[in-house]
GROMACS .gro file of C-alpha atoms in nm:
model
  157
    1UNK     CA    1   0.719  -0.812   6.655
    2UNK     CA    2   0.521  -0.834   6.343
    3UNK     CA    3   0.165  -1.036   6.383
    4UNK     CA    4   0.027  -1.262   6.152
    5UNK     CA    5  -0.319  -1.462   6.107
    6UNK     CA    6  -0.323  -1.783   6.211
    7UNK     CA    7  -0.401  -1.843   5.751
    8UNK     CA    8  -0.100  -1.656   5.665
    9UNK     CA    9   0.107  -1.836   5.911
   10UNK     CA   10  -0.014  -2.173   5.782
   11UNK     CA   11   0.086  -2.051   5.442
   12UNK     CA   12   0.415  -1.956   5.548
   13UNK     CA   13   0.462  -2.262   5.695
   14UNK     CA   14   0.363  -2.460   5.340
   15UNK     CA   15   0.594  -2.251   5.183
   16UNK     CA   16   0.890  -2.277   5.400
   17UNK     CA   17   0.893  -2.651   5.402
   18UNK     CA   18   1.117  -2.700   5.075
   19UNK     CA   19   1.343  -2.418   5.262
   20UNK     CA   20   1.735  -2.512   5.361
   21UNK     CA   21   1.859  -2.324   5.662
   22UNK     CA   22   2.066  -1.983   5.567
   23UNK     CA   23   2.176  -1.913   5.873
   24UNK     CA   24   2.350  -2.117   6.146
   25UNK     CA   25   2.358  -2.000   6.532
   26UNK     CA   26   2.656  -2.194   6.666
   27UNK     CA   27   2.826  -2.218   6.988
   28UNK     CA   28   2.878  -1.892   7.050
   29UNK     CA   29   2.538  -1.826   7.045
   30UNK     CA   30   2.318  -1.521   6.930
   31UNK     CA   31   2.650  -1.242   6.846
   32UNK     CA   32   2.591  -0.941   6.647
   33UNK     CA   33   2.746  -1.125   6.390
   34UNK     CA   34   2.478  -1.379   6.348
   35UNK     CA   35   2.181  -1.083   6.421
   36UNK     CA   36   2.323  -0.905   6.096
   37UNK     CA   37   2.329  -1.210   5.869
   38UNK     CA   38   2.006  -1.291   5.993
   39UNK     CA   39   1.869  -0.930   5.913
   40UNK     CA   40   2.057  -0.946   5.587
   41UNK     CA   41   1.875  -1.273   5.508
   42UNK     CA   42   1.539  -1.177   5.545
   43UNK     CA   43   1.594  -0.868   5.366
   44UNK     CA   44   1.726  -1.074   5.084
   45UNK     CA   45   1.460  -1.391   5.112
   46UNK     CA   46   1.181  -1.255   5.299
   47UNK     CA   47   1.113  -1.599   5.467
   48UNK     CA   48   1.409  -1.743   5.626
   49UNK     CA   49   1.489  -2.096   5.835
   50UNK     CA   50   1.799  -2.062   6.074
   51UNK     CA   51   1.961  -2.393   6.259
   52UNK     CA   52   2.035  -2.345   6.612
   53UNK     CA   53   2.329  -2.603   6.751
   54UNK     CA   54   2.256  -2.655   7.149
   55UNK     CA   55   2.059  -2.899   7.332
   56UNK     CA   56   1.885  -2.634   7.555
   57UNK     CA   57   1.529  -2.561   7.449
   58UNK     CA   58   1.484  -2.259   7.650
   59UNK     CA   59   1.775  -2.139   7.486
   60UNK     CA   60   1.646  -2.138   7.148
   61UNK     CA   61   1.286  -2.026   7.267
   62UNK     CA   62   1.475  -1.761   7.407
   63UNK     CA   63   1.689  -1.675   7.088
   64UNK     CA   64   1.382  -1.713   6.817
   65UNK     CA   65   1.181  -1.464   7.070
   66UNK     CA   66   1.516  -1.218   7.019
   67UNK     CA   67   1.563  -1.240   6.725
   68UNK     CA   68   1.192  -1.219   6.605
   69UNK     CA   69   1.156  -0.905   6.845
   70UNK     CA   70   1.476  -0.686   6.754
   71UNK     CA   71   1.484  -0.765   6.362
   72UNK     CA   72   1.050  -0.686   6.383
   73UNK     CA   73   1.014  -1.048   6.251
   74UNK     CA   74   0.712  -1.262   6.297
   75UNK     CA   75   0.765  -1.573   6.410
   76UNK     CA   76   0.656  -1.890   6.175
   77UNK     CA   77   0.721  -2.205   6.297
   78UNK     CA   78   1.008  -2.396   6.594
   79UNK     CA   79   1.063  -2.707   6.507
   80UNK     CA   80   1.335  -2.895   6.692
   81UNK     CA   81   1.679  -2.673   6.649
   82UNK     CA   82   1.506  -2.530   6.339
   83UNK     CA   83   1.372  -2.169   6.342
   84UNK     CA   84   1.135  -2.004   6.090
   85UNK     CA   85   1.063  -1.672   6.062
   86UNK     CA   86   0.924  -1.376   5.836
   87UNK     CA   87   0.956  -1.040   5.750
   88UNK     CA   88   0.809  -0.886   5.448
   89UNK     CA   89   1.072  -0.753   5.202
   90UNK     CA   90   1.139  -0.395   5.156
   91UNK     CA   91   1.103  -0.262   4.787
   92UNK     CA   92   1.460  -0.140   4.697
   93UNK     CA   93   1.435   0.155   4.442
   94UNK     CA   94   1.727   0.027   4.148
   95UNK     CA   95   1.924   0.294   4.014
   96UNK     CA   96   2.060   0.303   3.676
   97UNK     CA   97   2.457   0.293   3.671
   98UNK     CA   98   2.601   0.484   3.447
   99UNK     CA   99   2.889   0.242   3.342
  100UNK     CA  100   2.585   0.067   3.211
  101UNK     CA  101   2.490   0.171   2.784
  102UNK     CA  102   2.217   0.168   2.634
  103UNK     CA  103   1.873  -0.026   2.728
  104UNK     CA  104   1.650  -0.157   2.501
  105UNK     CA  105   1.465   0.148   2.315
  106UNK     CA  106   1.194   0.181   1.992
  107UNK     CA  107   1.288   0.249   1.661
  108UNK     CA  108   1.073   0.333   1.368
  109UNK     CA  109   1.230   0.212   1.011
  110UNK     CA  110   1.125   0.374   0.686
  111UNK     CA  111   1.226   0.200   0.400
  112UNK     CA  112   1.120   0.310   0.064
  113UNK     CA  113   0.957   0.075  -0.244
  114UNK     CA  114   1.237  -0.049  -0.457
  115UNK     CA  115   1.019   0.081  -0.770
  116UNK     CA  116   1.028   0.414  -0.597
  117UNK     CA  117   0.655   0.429  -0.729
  118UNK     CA  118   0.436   0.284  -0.431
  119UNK     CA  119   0.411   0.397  -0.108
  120UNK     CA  120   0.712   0.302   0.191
  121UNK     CA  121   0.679   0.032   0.452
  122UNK     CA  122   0.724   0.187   0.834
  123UNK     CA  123   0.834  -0.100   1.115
  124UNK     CA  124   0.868  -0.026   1.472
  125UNK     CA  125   1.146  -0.244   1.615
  126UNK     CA  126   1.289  -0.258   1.934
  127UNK     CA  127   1.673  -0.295   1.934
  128UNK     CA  128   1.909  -0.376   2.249
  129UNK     CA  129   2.181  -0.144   2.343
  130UNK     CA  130   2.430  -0.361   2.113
  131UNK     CA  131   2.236  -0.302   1.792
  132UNK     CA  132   2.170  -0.056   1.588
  133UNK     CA  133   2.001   0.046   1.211
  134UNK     CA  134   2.270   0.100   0.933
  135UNK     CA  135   2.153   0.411   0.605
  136UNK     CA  136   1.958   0.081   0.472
  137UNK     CA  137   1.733   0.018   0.739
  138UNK     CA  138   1.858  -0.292   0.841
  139UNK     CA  139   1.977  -0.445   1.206
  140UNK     CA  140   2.343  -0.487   1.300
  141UNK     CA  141   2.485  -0.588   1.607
  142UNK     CA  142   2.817  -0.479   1.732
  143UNK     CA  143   3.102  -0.599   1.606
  144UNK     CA  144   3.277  -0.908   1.904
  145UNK     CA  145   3.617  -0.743   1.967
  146UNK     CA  146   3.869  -0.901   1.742
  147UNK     CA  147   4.146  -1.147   1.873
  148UNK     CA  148   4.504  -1.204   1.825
  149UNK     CA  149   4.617  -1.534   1.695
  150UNK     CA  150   4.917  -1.534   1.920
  151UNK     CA  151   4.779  -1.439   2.201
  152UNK     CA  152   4.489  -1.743   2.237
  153UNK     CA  153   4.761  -1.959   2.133
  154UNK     CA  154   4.935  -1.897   2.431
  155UNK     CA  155   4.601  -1.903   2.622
  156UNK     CA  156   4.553  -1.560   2.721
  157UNK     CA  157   4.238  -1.432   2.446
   0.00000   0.00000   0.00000
């Protein structure tokens, strides 16, 4: 089970006021089901609140000390049937897909005088993956892909 100062906790708490529940433990109780949504939660949110249904305080002491001790959560605050906990999230590494195009990349444009006679103006610009710089040094987005008439008259473009 992850430990917290008694500050940290008190922050938590602040924070996870304006919180809605995520998770609901229902009549069945605490099933693998639940544990995995749970886990998947606080990977996703980092601080989580989770509504347990049942009149049995015990019960729920019992679940929040589960669930805090096999998903190495700390436990925040157990307020009636609601249950607050915390884990810190895990960094995810992204990585690129390569379906994706281009990303956003720097571009120097040389353009010269239009006497010819003085000296030519350099601009970095950043374009988007939809862009790119035409023999004239200008910008130009992609072209949108054209429509037919008949077809978005029938409702299908």
């Amino acid at each position: 089970m992850l430990k917290l100062t008694p500050a940290e906790r008190s922050a938590l708490r602040s924070e996870a006021h304006a919180l809605n529940p995520v998770v609901i433990v229902g009549e069945a109780g605490l099933t693998p089901a639940v544990l995995k949504e749970i886990d998947a939660s606080l990977n996703a949110h980092g601080l989580i609140k989770v509504r347990v249904f049942g009149d049995d305080r015990e019960a729920r002491i019992g679940m929040y000390e589960q669930i805090c001790a096999e998903l190495d959560a700390a436990p925040i605050q157990h307020i009636g049937k609601l249950l607050v906990m915390y884990r810190p999230k895990k960094e995810a590494v992204k990585e690129r897909s390569e379906k994706r195009g281009k990303g956003m990349r720097e571009v120097t444009i040389v353009k010269p005088s239009p006497s010819g006679t003085k000296r030519p103006t350099v601009k970095k610009v950043v374009l988007k993956g939809n862009e790119r710089v035409t023999a004239g040094g200008n910008i130009k987005r992609a072209k949108p892909r054209q429509t037919s008439s008949k077809k978005s008259a029938l409702g299908r473009g």
